C-alpha cells in the first residue's frame, strides 16, 4: 500500500536562472509533449540538467520554498522578498499548492499566479507544487496546461491533504497516490516538466514501516520523478541514513535535504504536530528557556541548522540544500552566509537590463529592448507578455502584437512595497511649488536627504530602491540638472570598449567588450525645452526627441524614424549584440506611461484639488519629455556641455522673453503631433505609432522665424529646419 506525501512539507522554493547568454535564434514554442519541447528551445537547460551539472562539478547550491500570500498587500511584500532572496542566486524556488486558496485561479493570491509572477517578473527558476487531492484527472490536466502556457516547467507532485475538517477520499476519475500523479504527468506531457517528489527521512506517519515508505518513494521515482526533496528533519544522521537506504534499493535520482530553520516556538510546535515528528530532546531543552524570546529562538535556529548542514557535508554529501523559509528571510540568509552558499559576488549580467524574465519564450529569444523601461522592467515585461515573438538580433525584425495598455497600476508586481506614509516622507507631505519637486529628484539622484531629513530611495519611474552603479559616473552633473528643473528619469554615460566583466559596465559572456552611447531622458518645462532647441542646433551628432502628454508636441531631428543602438557588445565567436536601443515608436508608447505616473503614483497621494495635487498635475500636463543620444561615443560626450554650460547661457538670454512656449513648440515645422488616444493599443504591430519627421537634420540653412507673443512684441529665433 502507498501513502501520500504530506503537503506540510513547507512549500519548496525556486531559484535563479543560469547566467549564460544564448545566441540569436528564432524561438519556437512547441506544443508537442516530450523531448521535442526541449529541443525546440535553443539554449534551454532544464532544471533536471542544471542539478546534474552541479553534481558533476561539485558546485553546491541552495533552493527556497515559499507559500502564496493571503492578501494583495502580502503579495506586494512577497514579490519584494523574492527579489531580495534572489540576489543570493538560489538554483530554484518553489510555491506550494493551497487548495483553500483556489490555487489554480487567476486571483492575486493563488499558487498559480504567485508562481507565474516569480518566473516572469523576478527571473527565478520556478517550481510549482501540484496535488491530486479531491480533484479529477480533467481538473489536473487543466491546471497543468495552464502552467505550461504560463511558462512553468517544473513541478513538485504530491498527493496532498484534504482541507481541515474534510476526509481524505479518492475523487471519481482521480488519483490515490503521488506516484499516479507523476505517471499521469509523464503520459500527458512527456518530458516537458521536470518533476520533483517528496521523501521522508522520518517515516511518513501513515506508513507501516520504513521499508514500505522507501518502496513507495521508489514507485514515484520509477513513475518518472527527476529528483527528491525531503521533508524537514532535525538530525543529520537521519538524512545520511535515508540517503544510504535510498541508494541501496535502487533510487538513483538526486536527493535534496529539506531544512526548516527554527524561527518561533509556536510555529515549531504546529509544524512538528502536522508532520508527525518529534523534536529531539536536546533541541527541546535548548528552546524551552527562551520560548518567549523570538530573537533568541531564531538565533538558536540558525546555530542548529548550520551545525546540522555541516555534519551532512562532512558525511560526504555533495549536493544542495532546500530551505523551508515560511516566507521569512533573515534566518535563511544568515544560515546560507555561514555555510558559504549565499552569493556575495557580482552576478555577471547576460544583458544590461535590470530584469531577465525566466519565461521560456523570452529566455530563449529576447535580446533587444528599448532603453526607456530600464528602471521599470516589470512594466515592460507586463506590457509585452502577450507577444508571440520577441525581437532577436535587431529591434523590429519581426511583427508582434502592440504594447499592451498599462491600466493595471494596481497589479501587485507593479506596485511599490512602500506605504503611503513612506512615500509622503520621501516626496513631501506638502508641495508648494515645482521647486519642491526638483529637490526631491536631486535628493534621489544624489543619495542625500530631502528638506525634511528623509532619504529619497524611490521615485515613480523606478521599480526598485537602487540606482545602477554607472550613475555614480555622472551623478554630479545629474544632480545639477535636476536642481534646475531637468528631471532625469533615465541616463547612461558613454563607454568605449570596457571589458565585459567590468564591475560597473560589464555584461554578456567573458572576454568580450561593451560599448555605450551617452543617453539622457528627462522632463522639463516648455520654456527650458525651447532654450534647449536653440543649443542643439549646433550639435548634429546629438539625436533628440521631444514629446508632451497630450501628443501635440512631437519634435525630432531625425529625418526618418529609425532605431538607434545605444548599447552593444562584441564577444568571441559571436555576432555583435545590440541589446538596448532608442526607438521613436516605442518612445511614443513609453511617454504615455511616463507621464501617467505623475498622477497614478504621485498626485494620487494628495487630496484632489489641493496645492500639492495641483503642482504634480501641472507638471504632468505641461512638461515635455525629452531624450538625447550623443552618437559620437568614442569622444567625451557633449551632453554635459550642452545641458550644464551652454543651456544655462541660453536660458539667461531667454529669461526676459515672455510667451506661450508650449504653443511655440507646437508651431515648429518639424513638430508632428500624434493622436494620444493611447496609441499603444491602436496598431496591431510592435511599431505602435507612425512617426514621420520632416526635419532635415543635415541642412545647414538657418531659417528665420518671426514669432509674435501676445501681440505685445516680436523677436527672431534661429534653428535648424
XYZ file of C-alpha atoms in Angstrom:
721
model
C 0.000 0.000 0.000
C 1.282 3.507 -0.875
C 0.992 6.524 1.359
C 0.781 10.175 0.315
C 3.409 12.822 0.912
C 2.079 15.392 3.358
C 1.691 18.874 1.888
C 3.024 20.339 5.135
C 6.454 19.900 3.543
C 6.889 23.653 3.956
C 6.399 24.872 0.408
C 9.521 24.449 -1.681
C 11.048 27.485 -3.443
C 12.533 28.053 -6.796
C 15.812 29.506 -7.978
C 17.705 31.865 -10.222
C 18.423 31.098 -13.856
C 21.884 30.395 -15.159
C 23.850 33.345 -16.416
C 24.696 32.078 -19.861
C 23.764 34.208 -22.872
C 22.063 32.384 -25.681
C 22.919 33.158 -29.259
C 20.394 34.879 -31.517
C 17.781 32.423 -32.667
C 14.171 32.146 -33.653
C 12.018 30.982 -30.777
C 9.563 28.189 -31.469
C 7.239 27.397 -28.605
C 6.391 23.805 -29.418
C 3.062 22.458 -28.259
C 4.251 18.864 -28.567
C 4.890 16.952 -25.392
C 8.088 15.051 -24.806
C 11.706 15.776 -25.631
C 10.796 17.841 -28.686
C 9.599 20.553 -26.322
C 13.168 20.884 -25.093
C 14.843 20.641 -28.464
C 12.691 23.417 -29.922
C 14.068 25.966 -27.465
C 17.655 26.654 -28.330
C 19.748 27.313 -25.268
C 17.152 25.967 -22.831
C 18.570 23.936 -19.945
C 16.076 22.060 -17.807
C 16.217 22.102 -14.031
C 16.991 18.389 -14.133
C 20.057 19.163 -16.254
C 21.097 22.054 -14.011
C 21.059 19.818 -10.959
C 23.039 17.135 -12.824
C 25.630 19.720 -13.884
C 26.044 20.957 -10.306
C 26.504 17.404 -9.023
C 29.046 16.661 -11.737
C 31.124 19.756 -10.977
C 30.697 19.575 -7.208
C 29.229 23.069 -7.184
C 26.845 23.135 -4.225
C 23.569 25.027 -4.439
C 20.551 26.007 -2.411
C 16.845 26.332 -3.155
C 13.967 28.012 -1.377
C 10.309 27.355 -0.684
C 7.522 29.922 -0.277
C 3.782 29.726 0.097
C 1.212 32.006 -1.565
C 0.233 35.220 0.237
C -3.131 35.647 1.912
C -3.760 39.235 0.768
C -2.896 41.552 -2.112
C -0.703 43.603 0.235
C 1.058 40.397 1.207
C 1.661 39.675 -2.474
C 3.471 43.003 -2.880
C 5.708 42.200 0.070
C 6.344 38.654 -1.116
C 7.495 39.654 -4.577
C 9.982 42.041 -2.990
C 11.189 39.168 -0.814
C 11.649 37.051 -3.956
C 13.866 39.765 -5.397
C 15.939 40.195 -2.249
C 16.481 36.472 -1.778
C 17.058 36.011 -5.498
C 20.247 38.061 -5.138
C 21.785 35.104 -3.335
C 21.310 33.036 -6.530
C 19.152 30.076 -5.491
C 19.127 27.313 -8.072
C 15.340 27.206 -7.895
C 12.389 28.332 -5.801
C 9.011 26.696 -5.385
C 5.493 27.727 -4.488
C 3.171 25.483 -2.515
C -0.333 24.476 -3.591
C -3.069 25.605 -1.232
C -6.457 24.072 -2.061
C -8.253 26.512 0.248
C -6.976 29.447 -1.784
C -8.284 28.337 -5.200
C -4.677 27.613 -6.200
C -5.141 27.318 -9.956
C -7.108 30.545 -10.396
C -6.024 33.964 -11.666
C -6.516 35.628 -8.291
C -3.638 37.726 -6.964
C -3.012 35.293 -4.137
C -3.320 31.947 -5.925
C -0.454 29.468 -6.180
C -0.546 29.677 -9.978
C -0.367 33.488 -10.076
C 2.394 33.581 -7.464
C 4.484 31.039 -9.392
C 3.931 32.832 -12.718
C 4.969 36.120 -11.129
C 8.100 34.586 -9.671
C 9.017 33.233 -13.100
C 8.107 36.174 -15.301
C 8.749 39.198 -13.112
C 11.506 38.010 -10.754
C 13.510 35.905 -13.202
C 13.698 32.877 -10.896
C 13.724 29.218 -11.857
C 10.246 28.398 -10.631
C 8.764 25.144 -9.336
C 5.027 24.809 -8.712
C 3.516 22.303 -6.301
C 0.589 20.340 -7.689
C -1.616 17.895 -5.751
C -4.241 15.321 -6.696
C -6.350 15.504 -3.564
C -10.098 15.784 -4.294
C -9.663 16.635 -7.976
C -10.364 14.782 -11.218
C -7.919 13.951 -13.976
C -9.503 16.614 -16.148
C -9.078 19.206 -13.401
C -5.417 18.287 -13.006
C -4.913 18.375 -16.769
C -6.360 21.897 -16.956
C -4.027 23.091 -14.188
C -1.023 21.580 -15.945
C -1.976 23.049 -19.313
C -2.307 26.450 -17.702
C 1.073 26.075 -16.007
C 2.590 25.197 -19.373
C 1.023 28.244 -21.039
C 2.467 30.430 -18.285
C 5.945 29.050 -18.966
C 6.244 26.966 -15.783
C 8.498 23.976 -16.496
C 8.944 22.429 -13.039
C 6.580 20.710 -10.612
C 6.540 19.085 -7.189
C 3.976 16.271 -7.487
C 2.184 15.483 -4.214
C -0.961 13.649 -3.203
C -1.886 16.463 -0.860
C -4.079 16.627 2.202
C -7.803 17.391 2.403
C -8.967 20.718 3.759
C -9.315 20.991 7.500
C -12.376 19.093 8.671
C -12.649 17.048 5.474
C -11.957 13.372 4.992
C -9.480 12.011 2.501
C -11.177 10.422 -0.455
C -10.220 9.442 -3.960
C -12.132 11.561 -6.460
C -14.006 9.775 -9.193
C -11.638 9.622 -12.141
C -8.893 10.943 -9.835
C -5.727 9.599 -8.256
C -4.999 7.970 -4.909
C -1.237 8.491 -4.765
C 1.505 10.877 -5.837
C 3.016 8.102 -7.979
C -0.205 8.044 -10.016
C 0.051 11.808 -10.485
C 3.672 11.549 -11.650
C 2.770 8.832 -14.142
C -0.146 10.927 -15.432
C 2.054 13.999 -15.960
C 4.591 11.945 -17.894
C 1.890 10.299 -20.015
C 0.196 13.609 -20.825
C 3.174 15.976 -21.127
C 6.205 13.791 -21.739
C 9.382 15.442 -20.551
C 8.076 18.989 -20.737
C 8.079 19.245 -16.933
C 10.897 18.446 -14.550
C 9.183 16.655 -11.653
C 10.196 16.502 -8.009
C 8.594 14.351 -5.330
C 8.741 14.278 -1.532
C 10.845 11.911 0.557
C 10.745 11.217 4.309
C 13.919 10.776 6.395
C 11.496 10.319 9.283
C 8.918 7.735 8.178
C 5.639 9.045 6.814
C 3.124 8.778 9.691
C 0.762 6.621 7.620
C 3.422 4.145 6.510
C 3.608 0.805 8.331
C 7.417 0.732 8.218
C 10.479 2.470 6.836
C 10.765 -0.261 4.235
C 7.240 0.359 2.976
C 7.838 4.113 2.927
C 11.008 3.693 0.847
C 9.238 1.322 -1.527
C 6.552 3.958 -2.090
C 9.249 6.526 -2.836
C 10.872 4.217 -5.385
C 7.488 3.768 -7.063
C 7.282 7.553 -7.517
C 10.783 7.636 -8.995
C 10.035 4.731 -11.328
C 6.915 6.593 -12.479
C 9.119 9.437 -13.748
C 10.268 11.682 -10.881
C 13.512 13.548 -11.614
C 14.620 14.352 -8.064
C 13.537 14.164 -4.431
C 13.154 16.914 -1.831
C 12.940 15.612 1.705
C 10.555 16.534 4.471
C 12.075 18.531 7.342
C 14.238 16.748 9.928
C 16.387 17.874 12.857
C 19.268 15.396 12.939
C 21.908 14.988 10.224
C 22.181 11.271 10.886
C 18.565 10.761 9.823
C 19.215 12.225 6.396
C 22.501 10.399 5.837
C 20.847 7.072 6.694
C 17.873 7.919 4.471
C 20.227 8.704 1.573
C 22.083 5.414 2.072
C 18.845 3.415 2.275
C 17.534 5.015 -0.924
C 20.651 4.120 -2.857
C 20.592 0.554 -1.583
C 17.105 -0.088 -3.020
C 17.965 1.403 -6.409
C 16.780 5.019 -6.106
C 19.317 6.905 -8.220
C 17.783 10.361 -8.707
C 19.268 13.356 -6.828
C 18.041 13.768 -3.248
C 17.936 17.254 -1.717
C 17.660 17.578 2.067
C 14.908 19.909 3.264
C 15.952 22.251 6.060
C 13.483 24.230 8.150
C 15.196 26.824 10.358
C 13.566 27.031 13.776
C 12.140 30.562 13.864
C 9.480 30.512 16.589
C 8.253 28.308 19.413
C 4.582 28.167 18.421
C 5.225 27.650 14.710
C 7.678 24.848 15.508
C 5.121 23.018 17.636
C 2.413 23.339 14.992
C 4.617 22.166 12.139
C 6.014 19.244 14.053
C 2.483 18.204 15.001
C 1.357 18.288 11.387
C 4.368 16.345 10.118
C 4.118 13.708 12.820
C 7.682 14.244 14.008
C 9.159 14.598 17.440
C 11.590 17.339 18.381
C 14.824 15.833 19.710
C 15.278 16.289 23.458
C 18.439 18.398 23.136
C 16.538 20.898 20.966
C 13.575 20.925 23.341
C 15.862 21.622 26.279
C 17.611 24.440 24.409
C 14.385 26.127 23.327
C 12.252 25.818 26.453
C 14.071 28.550 28.472
C 13.859 31.030 25.557
C 10.447 30.117 24.133
C 9.101 33.660 24.700
C 12.097 35.334 23.053
C 11.682 35.160 19.268
C 15.083 36.688 18.532
C 16.824 34.170 20.787
C 14.927 31.253 19.228
C 15.815 32.469 15.731
C 19.491 32.703 16.684
C 19.354 29.188 18.078
C 17.595 28.021 14.896
C 20.436 29.424 12.806
C 23.003 27.696 15.017
C 21.161 24.355 14.926
C 20.664 24.414 11.128
C 24.291 25.371 10.413
C 25.546 22.599 12.695
C 23.269 20.025 11.032
C 24.193 21.090 7.488
C 27.913 20.981 8.212
C 27.536 17.494 9.652
C 25.768 16.392 6.455
C 28.569 17.899 4.369
C 31.189 16.197 6.493
C 29.294 12.939 5.952
C 30.166 13.031 2.252
C 27.018 14.654 0.824
C 27.936 16.864 -2.137
C 24.560 18.195 -3.285
C 22.443 21.220 -2.456
C 20.075 22.122 0.377
C 16.438 23.136 0.233
C 15.119 25.681 2.737
C 11.565 25.947 4.012
C 11.536 29.714 4.529
C 7.987 30.092 5.889
C 8.067 33.314 3.795
C 10.757 34.765 6.057
C 14.252 35.684 5.030
C 16.527 36.721 7.910
C 17.310 33.283 9.345
C 17.657 31.533 5.985
C 20.018 34.170 4.599
C 22.147 34.073 7.739
C 22.438 30.270 7.525
C 23.376 30.447 3.842
C 26.053 33.028 4.562
C 27.538 30.935 7.362
C 27.740 27.785 5.234
C 29.131 29.734 2.263
C 26.259 29.251 -0.199
C 24.896 32.813 -0.288
C 26.291 34.596 -3.322
C 28.343 37.654 -2.392
C 29.967 38.164 -5.775
C 28.763 40.429 -8.549
C 26.457 38.499 -10.852
C 27.575 38.649 -14.465
C 24.583 40.042 -16.343
C 23.585 38.277 -19.580
C 22.305 41.649 -20.831
C 22.442 45.203 -19.465
C 18.753 45.034 -18.495
C 17.779 45.049 -14.860
C 15.330 42.140 -15.119
C 15.743 38.992 -17.160
C 12.391 37.218 -17.336
C 12.715 33.454 -16.908
C 9.729 32.701 -19.135
C 10.972 30.161 -21.733
C 9.535 32.172 -24.627
C 11.617 35.201 -23.656
C 14.603 33.369 -22.233
C 15.490 31.634 -25.491
C 14.727 34.519 -27.832
C 14.742 38.022 -26.407
C 17.947 40.010 -26.711
C 16.778 43.554 -27.561
C 14.746 46.085 -25.561
C 14.093 49.837 -25.766
C 16.079 51.732 -23.136
C 13.069 53.676 -21.861
C 11.921 50.928 -19.466
C 15.401 50.468 -17.972
C 14.193 51.290 -14.457
C 10.705 49.778 -14.905
C 11.482 46.318 -16.301
C 8.425 44.657 -14.743
C 6.207 47.128 -16.560
C 7.940 46.307 -19.844
C 7.545 42.566 -19.293
C 3.889 43.083 -18.382
C 3.171 45.178 -21.462
C 4.838 42.686 -23.810
C 3.759 39.432 -22.164
C 1.248 38.642 -24.932
C 3.797 38.892 -27.741
C 4.198 35.648 -29.654
C 7.740 36.551 -30.680
C 10.401 38.790 -29.243
C 12.971 40.916 -31.067
C 16.092 38.895 -31.615
C 19.272 40.270 -33.117
C 17.641 43.527 -34.217
C 14.721 45.539 -32.867
C 11.683 45.441 -35.108
C 12.877 42.464 -37.138
C 9.597 40.618 -36.607
C 5.964 41.568 -36.271
C 4.420 41.149 -32.842
C 1.335 42.419 -31.060
C 1.336 46.010 -29.933
C 2.440 47.025 -26.485
C -0.391 46.348 -24.092
C -2.055 49.229 -22.297
C -0.845 49.932 -18.796
C -4.125 50.377 -16.993
C -3.223 47.870 -14.305
C -1.263 50.070 -11.916
C -2.911 48.123 -9.111
C -1.263 44.822 -10.029
C 0.879 43.706 -7.125
C 4.007 43.116 -9.209
C 3.831 46.717 -10.493
C 3.272 48.334 -7.101
C 5.909 49.637 -4.760
C 6.287 47.985 -1.381
C 6.399 51.451 0.210
C 3.339 52.511 2.139
C 1.643 55.864 1.514
C 3.203 57.473 4.586
C 6.681 56.360 3.499
C 6.170 57.910 0.065
C 4.944 61.174 1.583
C 8.018 61.276 3.808
C 10.175 60.961 0.686
C 8.207 63.091 -1.784
C 6.724 65.653 0.573
C 3.594 65.873 2.701
C 3.066 69.294 1.172
C 4.343 70.722 -2.110
C 4.211 74.478 -2.537
C 5.904 74.794 -5.923
C 7.693 72.889 -8.664
C 10.959 73.662 -6.871
C 9.913 71.218 -4.150
C 9.699 68.523 -6.822
C 13.145 69.470 -8.167
C 14.556 68.984 -4.671
C 13.042 65.504 -4.407
C 14.661 64.430 -7.678
C 18.002 65.922 -6.641
C 17.942 64.082 -3.314
C 17.143 60.796 -5.072
C 19.927 61.128 -7.641
C 22.428 62.464 -5.125
C 21.649 59.897 -2.443
C 21.010 62.687 0.063
C 18.137 63.503 2.393
C 15.283 65.809 1.448
C 14.408 69.046 3.206
C 12.520 67.046 5.842
C 15.648 64.999 6.585
C 14.346 61.801 4.959
C 16.255 59.751 2.396
C 14.625 59.558 -1.044
C 15.204 55.995 -2.224
C 12.411 55.650 -4.747
C 10.600 57.588 -7.488
C 7.522 56.663 -9.531
C 9.776 55.832 -12.507
C 11.862 53.287 -10.585
C 10.602 49.851 -9.577
C 13.350 49.290 -7.043
C 15.186 51.334 -4.473
C 18.590 51.365 -6.105
C 20.281 53.195 -8.943
C 22.592 51.416 -11.336
C 26.240 51.782 -10.240
C 27.085 53.535 -13.511
C 25.000 56.513 -12.357
C 27.843 57.433 -10.000
C 29.973 58.293 -13.042
C 27.622 61.165 -13.974
C 25.982 61.802 -10.618
C 27.286 65.327 -10.062
C 26.004 66.550 -13.432
C 22.652 64.808 -12.899
C 22.162 66.471 -9.514
C 22.914 69.851 -11.074
C 20.385 69.261 -13.855
C 17.609 68.128 -11.516
C 18.076 71.082 -9.209
C 17.421 73.354 -12.217
C 14.234 71.620 -13.335
C 15.537 68.984 -15.740
C 14.037 65.965 -14.007
C 16.006 62.933 -15.150
C 14.371 59.505 -15.172
C 16.914 57.564 -17.242
C 20.536 58.031 -18.246
C 23.780 56.288 -19.064
C 27.345 57.542 -19.613
C 29.252 56.798 -22.803
C 31.518 53.756 -22.612
C 34.272 52.878 -25.043
C 35.454 49.274 -25.099
C 35.012 48.288 -21.458
C 35.707 44.616 -20.632
C 32.507 42.578 -20.446
C 33.366 41.599 -16.859
C 33.791 45.222 -15.757
C 32.288 45.652 -12.290
C 30.155 48.627 -13.366
C 29.531 48.444 -17.108
C 30.068 44.761 -17.865
C 27.503 42.322 -19.247
C 27.439 39.304 -21.534
C 29.948 36.459 -21.974
C 33.500 36.677 -20.690
C 36.395 38.029 -22.770
C 34.201 40.485 -24.618
C 33.982 44.273 -24.836
C 30.988 46.546 -24.366
C 30.131 49.997 -25.656
C 27.560 52.680 -24.813
C 26.427 55.969 -26.246
C 25.705 58.701 -23.735
C 21.968 58.906 -23.182
C 19.711 61.021 -21.009
C 15.955 61.337 -20.620
C 14.160 63.984 -18.594
C 11.019 66.023 -18.022
C 11.307 69.763 -18.263
C 9.195 72.851 -18.891
C 8.384 74.129 -22.400
C 10.441 77.224 -21.528
C 13.523 75.069 -20.926
C 12.797 72.896 -23.974
C 12.654 75.962 -26.223
C 16.037 77.156 -24.994
C 17.469 73.664 -25.433
C 16.442 73.602 -29.092
C 18.463 76.743 -29.726
C 21.561 74.969 -28.346
C 21.030 71.589 -30.002
C 21.176 73.101 -33.499
C 24.956 73.361 -33.039
C 25.354 69.643 -32.306
C 24.387 67.478 -35.306
C 25.824 64.363 -33.617
C 23.127 64.530 -30.942
C 19.746 62.983 -31.694
C 16.797 64.419 -29.803
C 13.114 63.622 -29.443
C 10.621 65.776 -27.526
C 7.040 64.820 -26.696
C 4.327 66.021 -24.339
C 1.452 64.334 -22.536
C -1.355 65.108 -24.980
C 0.701 64.213 -28.050
C 0.551 67.688 -29.587
C 4.326 68.110 -29.303
C 6.427 65.550 -31.167
C 9.726 67.052 -32.285
C 12.841 65.260 -33.503
C 15.862 65.975 -35.661
C 15.690 62.520 -37.250
C 14.865 62.740 -40.943
C 13.232 59.302 -40.882
C 12.144 57.249 -37.882
C 14.897 54.749 -37.204
C 16.200 52.657 -34.348
C 19.446 53.713 -32.705
C 21.517 51.134 -30.807
C 22.837 52.773 -27.633
C 24.420 49.690 -26.041
C 26.249 46.893 -27.823
C 28.839 44.233 -27.175
C 31.481 42.308 -29.110
C 32.220 38.775 -27.905
C 34.435 35.919 -29.129
C 32.741 33.811 -31.783
C 29.506 35.772 -31.634
C 27.611 38.289 -33.682
C 27.614 41.816 -32.306
C 24.806 42.073 -29.744
C 22.772 45.290 -29.566
C 20.522 44.757 -26.537
C 19.472 48.340 -25.831
C 18.005 50.730 -28.381
C 16.287 54.084 -28.704
C 13.245 53.595 -30.911
C 10.960 56.564 -31.762
C 7.791 54.485 -31.971
C 8.436 52.837 -28.617
C 9.126 56.263 -27.142
C 5.578 57.267 -28.048
C 4.328 54.274 -26.054
C 6.670 54.924 -23.148
C 5.698 58.591 -22.875
C 2.103 57.584 -22.154
C 3.297 55.561 -19.189
C 5.959 58.042 -18.072
C 3.525 60.976 -17.952
C 0.739 58.979 -16.336
C 2.983 58.011 -13.427
C 2.910 61.626 -12.236
C -0.750 61.147 -11.443
C -1.034 57.417 -10.761
C 1.852 57.240 -8.292
C 2.407 60.788 -7.013
C -0.581 63.132 -7.300
C -2.854 60.380 -6.008
C -1.164 60.694 -2.602
C -2.823 64.095 -2.079
C -6.352 65.322 -1.838
C -7.681 66.212 -5.260
C -7.579 69.956 -5.826
C -5.028 70.586 -3.067
C -1.909 72.662 -3.718
C 0.313 69.560 -3.729
C -2.016 67.730 -6.116
C -2.112 70.760 -8.415
C 1.703 71.034 -8.546
C 2.051 67.434 -9.757
C -0.890 67.627 -12.169
C 0.516 70.802 -13.727
C 3.865 69.113 -14.332
C 2.153 66.140 -15.966
C 0.016 68.312 -18.217
C 2.534 70.985 -19.185
C 6.038 69.495 -19.167
C 7.878 67.962 -22.107
C 9.653 64.576 -22.046
C 12.963 64.657 -23.930
C 15.581 62.055 -24.786
C 19.057 62.863 -26.087
C 21.607 60.492 -27.647
C 25.192 61.518 -28.316
C 26.227 59.377 -31.297
C 29.886 60.392 -31.146
C 30.570 57.783 -28.464
C 34.379 57.432 -28.855
C 34.840 61.022 -27.692
C 33.976 62.650 -24.414
C 30.249 63.306 -24.562
C 28.987 66.783 -25.399
C 25.744 66.281 -23.463
C 27.053 67.935 -20.312
C 28.472 70.834 -22.267
C 25.016 71.266 -23.805
C 22.936 70.803 -20.662
C 25.136 72.252 -17.955
C 27.027 75.034 -19.698
C 25.532 76.273 -22.965
C 21.929 75.723 -21.926
C 22.466 77.848 -18.823
C 23.602 80.712 -21.030
C 20.667 80.239 -23.413
C 18.225 80.315 -20.509
C 19.692 83.555 -19.228
C 19.350 85.123 -22.684
C 15.766 83.897 -22.969
C 14.731 84.805 -19.418
C 13.253 88.216 -20.239
C 11.157 86.973 -23.145
C 7.675 86.043 -22.001
C 5.394 83.919 -24.118
C 3.481 80.693 -24.539
C 6.336 78.290 -25.187
C 4.023 75.310 -25.493
C 2.328 76.997 -28.441
C 5.723 77.845 -29.894
C 6.855 74.235 -29.753
C 3.621 73.079 -31.378
C 4.076 75.621 -34.182
C 7.523 74.416 -35.279
C 7.576 72.903 -38.792
C 9.306 69.747 -37.534
C 6.577 69.122 -34.956
C 4.370 66.213 -35.929
C 1.795 65.593 -33.253
C 0.361 62.131 -32.779
C -3.061 61.016 -31.670
C -2.675 60.474 -27.963
C -5.728 58.274 -27.568
C -3.493 55.531 -26.206
C -1.550 54.725 -29.348
C -0.150 51.649 -27.639
C -3.264 49.612 -28.326
C -4.324 51.073 -31.655
C -1.915 49.453 -34.093
C -1.566 45.666 -34.499
C 2.230 45.526 -34.665
C 5.163 46.323 -32.444
C 5.527 49.661 -34.159
C 2.615 51.233 -32.438
C 2.621 54.710 -33.948
C 3.574 56.325 -37.222
C 6.215 58.979 -36.957
C 7.293 60.999 -39.978
C 9.723 63.789 -39.347
C 10.119 66.464 -41.965
C 13.186 67.849 -40.230
C 16.331 67.822 -42.340
C 18.951 67.457 -39.629
C 21.800 67.690 -42.122
C 20.765 71.025 -43.528
C 22.972 73.934 -42.601
C 20.463 76.513 -43.740
C 19.347 78.829 -40.973
C 15.735 79.876 -41.237
C 14.493 82.983 -39.535
C 11.093 82.665 -37.883
C 9.252 85.625 -36.541
C 7.031 84.794 -33.602
C 4.555 87.182 -32.071
C 3.983 86.977 -28.312
C 0.557 88.070 -27.095
C 0.591 90.868 -29.730
C 2.981 92.817 -27.480
C 6.372 92.358 -29.101
C 8.242 90.227 -31.621
C 11.664 88.693 -31.778
C 13.586 86.454 -34.157
C 14.815 82.922 -33.413
C 17.115 80.742 -35.445
C 17.093 76.980 -35.582
C 17.930 74.126 -37.949
C 14.977 73.111 -40.112
